[in-house]
Amino acid sequence: ALRWNTLGLALSTLYLGWSVVAQLQVAGVVRETLAARDGDATREARILVTPTPFNTLLWRVVVMHEDRYEEGFRSLLDGAPTMRLDAFPNGRALYDSASELPAVEQMARFTHGFFRLAEVDGRLALTDLRMGQEPWYSFSFVVARRGNPGLHPVSPVNVGGRSGLD
């Protein structure tokens, strides 16, 4: 039993070590891509690099900027020195008007800043960008509705998921 435990511990430690090395390699490619494209402006960007499910060869990247976020995928088997990132609005203007709402404050803190705000049909939705991919994120919550005057908080309702995914 001790041999099996030792083997299991060794394999799991190797897997964790490999994952850290792979994540650092992908993060380096992201930084190189941003530096080549944006120069010094990349210092303001926050980067999230996570493995795709059950996989340490393909990684999902989210880059948060002041006015937008970018998303892309990077395989360790890619030979190109840079990667493609698609840009999307992060709803910064909405955040400026809704940052005082308790649900927005809590989710902004919980997501470590990796979120977006969007208004659809008079409802303000806050989306956690850490799980899922554009446009189907696992956690998107309606946190307010547009009224007269301004935004009115509502009990958060999850509207995220893959409904409509073909």
PDB file of C-alpha atoms in Angstrom:
ATOM      1  CA  ALA A   1       0.000   0.000   0.000  1.00  0.00           C
ATOM      2  CA  LEU A   2       2.900   2.343   0.762  1.00  0.00           C
ATOM      3  CA  ARG A   3       4.291   1.888  -2.764  1.00  0.00           C
ATOM      4  CA  TRP A   4       0.931   2.775  -4.348  1.00  0.00           C
ATOM      5  CA  ASN A   5       0.600   5.837  -2.118  1.00  0.00           C
ATOM      6  CA  THR A   6       4.133   6.939  -2.990  1.00  0.00           C
ATOM      7  CA  LEU A   7       3.497   6.407  -6.708  1.00  0.00           C
ATOM      8  CA  GLY A   8       0.213   8.361  -6.528  1.00  0.00           C
ATOM      9  CA  LEU A   9       1.854  11.218  -4.659  1.00  0.00           C
ATOM     10  CA  ALA A  10       4.750  11.338  -7.138  1.00  0.00           C
ATOM     11  CA  LEU A  11       2.438  11.347 -10.179  1.00  0.00           C
ATOM     12  CA  SER A  12       0.168  14.034  -8.734  1.00  0.00           C
ATOM     13  CA  THR A  13       3.175  16.196  -7.837  1.00  0.00           C
ATOM     14  CA  LEU A  14       4.583  15.809 -11.367  1.00  0.00           C
ATOM     15  CA  TYR A  15       1.190  16.752 -12.825  1.00  0.00           C
ATOM     16  CA  LEU A  16       0.987  19.879 -10.657  1.00  0.00           C
ATOM     17  CA  GLY A  17       4.543  20.851 -11.556  1.00  0.00           C
ATOM     18  CA  TRP A  18       3.841  20.345 -15.262  1.00  0.00           C
ATOM     19  CA  SER A  19       0.678  22.480 -14.967  1.00  0.00           C
ATOM     20  CA  VAL A  20       2.579  25.363 -13.364  1.00  0.00           C
ATOM     21  CA  VAL A  21       5.293  25.259 -16.050  1.00  0.00           C
ATOM     22  CA  ALA A  22       2.678  25.119 -18.843  1.00  0.00           C
ATOM     23  CA  GLN A  23       0.699  28.012 -17.355  1.00  0.00           C
ATOM     24  CA  LEU A  24       3.834  30.139 -17.055  1.00  0.00           C
ATOM     25  CA  GLN A  25       4.732  29.391 -20.680  1.00  0.00           C
ATOM     26  CA  VAL A  26       1.269  30.451 -21.913  1.00  0.00           C
ATOM     27  CA  ALA A  27       1.318  33.581 -19.718  1.00  0.00           C
ATOM     28  CA  GLY A  28       4.667  34.493 -21.277  1.00  0.00           C
ATOM     29  CA  VAL A  29       3.208  34.198 -24.785  1.00  0.00           C
ATOM     30  CA  VAL A  30       0.278  36.402 -23.752  1.00  0.00           C
ATOM     31  CA  ARG A  31       2.615  39.059 -22.370  1.00  0.00           C
ATOM     32  CA  GLU A  32       4.724  38.933 -25.551  1.00  0.00           C
ATOM     33  CA  THR A  33       1.587  39.259 -27.700  1.00  0.00           C
ATOM     34  CA  LEU A  34       0.353  42.262 -25.707  1.00  0.00           C
ATOM     35  CA  ALA A  35       3.773  43.909 -25.630  1.00  0.00           C
ATOM     36  CA  ALA A  36       4.226  43.530 -29.401  1.00  0.00           C
ATOM     37  CA  ARG A  37       0.797  44.973 -30.027  1.00  0.00           C
ATOM     38  CA  ASP A  38       0.316  47.573 -27.266  1.00  0.00           C
ATOM     39  CA  GLY A  39       3.795  48.328 -25.910  1.00  0.00           C
ATOM     40  CA  ASP A  40       3.858  49.772 -22.398  1.00  0.00           C
ATOM     41  CA  ALA A  41       0.059  49.833 -22.131  1.00  0.00           C
ATOM     42  CA  THR A  42       0.136  46.148 -21.178  1.00  0.00           C
ATOM     43  CA  ARG A  43       1.241  46.954 -17.627  1.00  0.00           C
ATOM     44  CA  GLU A  44      -2.339  47.974 -16.849  1.00  0.00           C
ATOM     45  CA  ALA A  45      -3.799  44.690 -18.124  1.00  0.00           C
ATOM     46  CA  ARG A  46      -4.650  41.827 -15.791  1.00  0.00           C
ATOM     47  CA  ILE A  47      -4.220  38.323 -17.206  1.00  0.00           C
ATOM     48  CA  LEU A  48      -6.047  35.106 -16.319  1.00  0.00           C
ATOM     49  CA  VAL A  49      -4.666  31.854 -17.760  1.00  0.00           C
ATOM     50  CA  THR A  50      -6.665  28.692 -17.038  1.00  0.00           C
ATOM     51  CA  PRO A  51      -6.540  25.196 -18.529  1.00  0.00           C
ATOM     52  CA  THR A  52      -9.478  23.968 -20.547  1.00  0.00           C
ATOM     53  CA  PRO A  53     -11.379  21.125 -18.837  1.00  0.00           C
ATOM     54  CA  PHE A  54      -9.373  17.924 -18.347  1.00  0.00           C
ATOM     55  CA  ASN A  55      -6.483  19.308 -20.368  1.00  0.00           C
ATOM     56  CA  THR A  56      -3.142  21.008 -19.761  1.00  0.00           C
ATOM     57  CA  LEU A  57      -2.233  21.389 -23.439  1.00  0.00           C
ATOM     58  CA  LEU A  58      -4.964  23.916 -24.333  1.00  0.00           C
ATOM     59  CA  TRP A  59      -5.329  27.052 -22.200  1.00  0.00           C
ATOM     60  CA  ARG A  60      -7.988  29.775 -22.079  1.00  0.00           C
ATOM     61  CA  VAL A  61      -6.796  33.355 -21.635  1.00  0.00           C
ATOM     62  CA  VAL A  62      -8.742  36.407 -20.429  1.00  0.00           C
ATOM     63  CA  VAL A  63      -7.067  39.816 -20.451  1.00  0.00           C
ATOM     64  CA  MET A  64      -8.828  42.653 -18.614  1.00  0.00           C
ATOM     65  CA  HIS A  65      -8.226  46.211 -19.765  1.00  0.00           C
ATOM     66  CA  GLU A  66      -9.779  49.426 -18.497  1.00  0.00           C
ATOM     67  CA  ASP A  67     -12.304  49.634 -21.351  1.00  0.00           C
ATOM     68  CA  ARG A  68     -12.568  46.047 -22.652  1.00  0.00           C
ATOM     69  CA  TYR A  69     -11.577  42.448 -22.132  1.00  0.00           C
ATOM     70  CA  GLU A  70      -9.956  40.048 -24.545  1.00  0.00           C
ATOM     71  CA  GLU A  71     -10.317  36.296 -24.773  1.00  0.00           C
ATOM     72  CA  GLY A  72      -8.313  33.669 -26.608  1.00  0.00           C
ATOM     73  CA  PHE A  73      -7.002  30.138 -26.552  1.00  0.00           C
ATOM     74  CA  ARG A  74      -3.416  28.927 -26.681  1.00  0.00           C
ATOM     75  CA  SER A  75      -2.196  25.409 -27.256  1.00  0.00           C
ATOM     76  CA  LEU A  76       1.254  24.394 -26.100  1.00  0.00           C
ATOM     77  CA  LEU A  77       1.584  22.791 -29.532  1.00  0.00           C
ATOM     78  CA  ASP A  78       1.143  26.143 -31.329  1.00  0.00           C
ATOM     79  CA  GLY A  79       4.312  27.233 -33.056  1.00  0.00           C
ATOM     80  CA  ALA A  80       3.457  30.905 -33.549  1.00  0.00           C
ATOM     81  CA  PRO A  81       5.260  33.324 -31.212  1.00  0.00           C
ATOM     82  CA  THR A  82       2.044  35.305 -30.569  1.00  0.00           C
ATOM     83  CA  MET A  83      -1.630  34.479 -30.206  1.00  0.00           C
ATOM     84  CA  ARG A  84      -4.967  35.866 -31.386  1.00  0.00           C
ATOM     85  CA  LEU A  85      -7.156  37.610 -28.834  1.00  0.00           C
ATOM     86  CA  ASP A  86     -10.744  38.696 -29.527  1.00  0.00           C
ATOM     87  CA  ALA A  87     -11.886  41.932 -27.835  1.00  0.00           C
ATOM     88  CA  PHE A  88     -15.280  42.565 -26.191  1.00  0.00           C
ATOM     89  CA  PRO A  89     -16.732  45.521 -24.252  1.00  0.00           C
ATOM     90  CA  ASN A  90     -16.593  45.182 -20.463  1.00  0.00           C
ATOM     91  CA  GLY A  91     -19.315  47.717 -19.633  1.00  0.00           C
ATOM     92  CA  ARG A  92     -17.067  50.159 -17.808  1.00  0.00           C
ATOM     93  CA  ALA A  93     -19.573  53.028 -18.160  1.00  0.00           C
ATOM     94  CA  LEU A  94     -22.263  50.828 -16.590  1.00  0.00           C
ATOM     95  CA  TYR A  95     -19.904  49.909 -13.777  1.00  0.00           C
ATOM     96  CA  ASP A  96     -19.278  53.568 -13.005  1.00  0.00           C
ATOM     97  CA  SER A  97     -23.031  54.055 -12.463  1.00  0.00           C
ATOM     98  CA  ALA A  98     -23.690  50.700 -10.721  1.00  0.00           C
ATOM     99  CA  SER A  99     -20.597  50.204  -8.550  1.00  0.00           C
ATOM    100  CA  GLU A 100     -22.504  51.225  -5.404  1.00  0.00           C
ATOM    101  CA  LEU A 101     -25.059  48.417  -5.757  1.00  0.00           C
ATOM    102  CA  PRO A 102     -24.353  45.689  -3.151  1.00  0.00           C
ATOM    103  CA  ALA A 103     -24.543  42.806  -5.650  1.00  0.00           C
ATOM    104  CA  VAL A 104     -22.165  44.570  -8.040  1.00  0.00           C
ATOM    105  CA  GLU A 105     -19.702  45.336  -5.234  1.00  0.00           C
ATOM    106  CA  GLN A 106     -19.767  41.725  -4.018  1.00  0.00           C
ATOM    107  CA  MET A 107     -19.416  40.177  -7.471  1.00  0.00           C
ATOM    108  CA  ALA A 108     -16.626  42.571  -8.468  1.00  0.00           C
ATOM    109  CA  ARG A 109     -14.718  41.484  -5.379  1.00  0.00           C
ATOM    110  CA  PHE A 110     -15.595  37.779  -5.800  1.00  0.00           C
ATOM    111  CA  THR A 111     -14.484  37.667  -9.451  1.00  0.00           C
ATOM    112  CA  HIS A 112     -11.239  39.543  -8.683  1.00  0.00           C
ATOM    113  CA  GLY A 113     -12.194  42.041 -11.385  1.00  0.00           C
ATOM    114  CA  PHE A 114     -12.776  39.473 -14.146  1.00  0.00           C
ATOM    115  CA  PHE A 115     -16.362  40.459 -14.956  1.00  0.00           C
ATOM    116  CA  ARG A 116     -18.380  42.440 -17.466  1.00  0.00           C
ATOM    117  CA  LEU A 117     -21.592  44.422 -17.220  1.00  0.00           C
ATOM    118  CA  ALA A 118     -24.201  44.653 -19.949  1.00  0.00           C
ATOM    119  CA  GLU A 119     -27.682  46.114 -20.135  1.00  0.00           C
ATOM    120  CA  VAL A 120     -30.311  44.141 -22.033  1.00  0.00           C
ATOM    121  CA  ASP A 121     -33.981  45.160 -22.117  1.00  0.00           C
ATOM    122  CA  GLY A 122     -33.494  47.479 -19.143  1.00  0.00           C
ATOM    123  CA  ARG A 123     -31.851  44.810 -16.991  1.00  0.00           C
ATOM    124  CA  LEU A 124     -28.246  45.050 -15.819  1.00  0.00           C
ATOM    125  CA  ALA A 125     -26.398  41.715 -16.023  1.00  0.00           C
ATOM    126  CA  LEU A 126     -23.030  41.054 -14.394  1.00  0.00           C
ATOM    127  CA  THR A 127     -21.089  38.140 -15.910  1.00  0.00           C
ATOM    128  CA  ASP A 128     -18.216  36.227 -14.283  1.00  0.00           C
ATOM    129  CA  LEU A 129     -15.644  35.842 -17.076  1.00  0.00           C
ATOM    130  CA  ARG A 130     -13.628  33.142 -15.333  1.00  0.00           C
ATOM    131  CA  MET A 131     -15.857  30.207 -16.348  1.00  0.00           C
ATOM    132  CA  GLY A 132     -17.233  29.663 -19.830  1.00  0.00           C
ATOM    133  CA  GLN A 133     -16.373  31.455 -23.030  1.00  0.00           C
ATOM    134  CA  GLU A 134     -17.870  34.174 -25.174  1.00  0.00           C
ATOM    135  CA  PRO A 135     -20.875  34.311 -25.381  1.00  0.00           C
ATOM    136  CA  TRP A 136     -21.808  31.420 -23.061  1.00  0.00           C
ATOM    137  CA  TYR A 137     -20.600  32.031 -19.535  1.00  0.00           C
ATOM    138  CA  SER A 138     -21.680  29.825 -16.660  1.00  0.00           C
ATOM    139  CA  PHE A 139     -22.476  32.628 -14.257  1.00  0.00           C
ATOM    140  CA  SER A 140     -24.295  35.749 -15.390  1.00  0.00           C
ATOM    141  CA  PHE A 141     -26.612  37.485 -12.945  1.00  0.00           C
ATOM    142  CA  VAL A 142     -29.248  40.161 -13.409  1.00  0.00           C
ATOM    143  CA  VAL A 143     -28.456  42.515 -10.527  1.00  0.00           C
ATOM    144  CA  ALA A 144     -30.538  45.628 -11.325  1.00  0.00           C
ATOM    145  CA  ARG A 145     -33.219  47.032 -13.580  1.00  0.00           C
ATOM    146  CA  ARG A 146     -33.407  50.420 -15.222  1.00  0.00           C
ATOM    147  CA  GLY A 147     -36.058  52.624 -13.635  1.00  0.00           C
ATOM    148  CA  ASN A 148     -36.936  56.235 -13.286  1.00  0.00           C
ATOM    149  CA  PRO A 149     -34.560  57.489 -12.026  1.00  0.00           C
ATOM    150  CA  GLY A 150     -31.459  55.321 -12.459  1.00  0.00           C
ATOM    151  CA  LEU A 151     -30.813  51.698 -11.580  1.00  0.00           C
ATOM    152  CA  HIS A 152     -32.812  49.766  -9.000  1.00  0.00           C
ATOM    153  CA  PRO A 153     -31.273  46.690  -7.343  1.00  0.00           C
ATOM    154  CA  VAL A 154     -33.028  43.335  -7.669  1.00  0.00           C
ATOM    155  CA  SER A 155     -32.320  39.990  -6.063  1.00  0.00           C
ATOM    156  CA  PRO A 156     -29.636  38.447  -8.307  1.00  0.00           C
ATOM    157  CA  VAL A 157     -30.984  35.872 -10.766  1.00  0.00           C
ATOM    158  CA  ASN A 158     -28.640  33.598 -12.745  1.00  0.00           C
ATOM    159  CA  VAL A 159     -29.254  33.936 -16.476  1.00  0.00           C
ATOM    160  CA  GLY A 160     -25.966  32.347 -17.570  1.00  0.00           C
ATOM    161  CA  GLY A 161     -25.348  28.984 -19.146  1.00  0.00           C
ATOM    162  CA  ARG A 162     -25.439  27.450 -22.572  1.00  0.00           C
ATOM    163  CA  SER A 163     -29.100  27.897 -23.453  1.00  0.00           C
ATOM    164  CA  GLY A 164     -29.359  28.306 -27.187  1.00  0.00           C
ATOM    165  CA  LEU A 165     -26.009  26.595 -27.811  1.00  0.00           C
ATOM    166  CA  ASP A 166     -26.244  24.453 -30.948  1.00  0.00           C
TER     167      ASP A 166
END
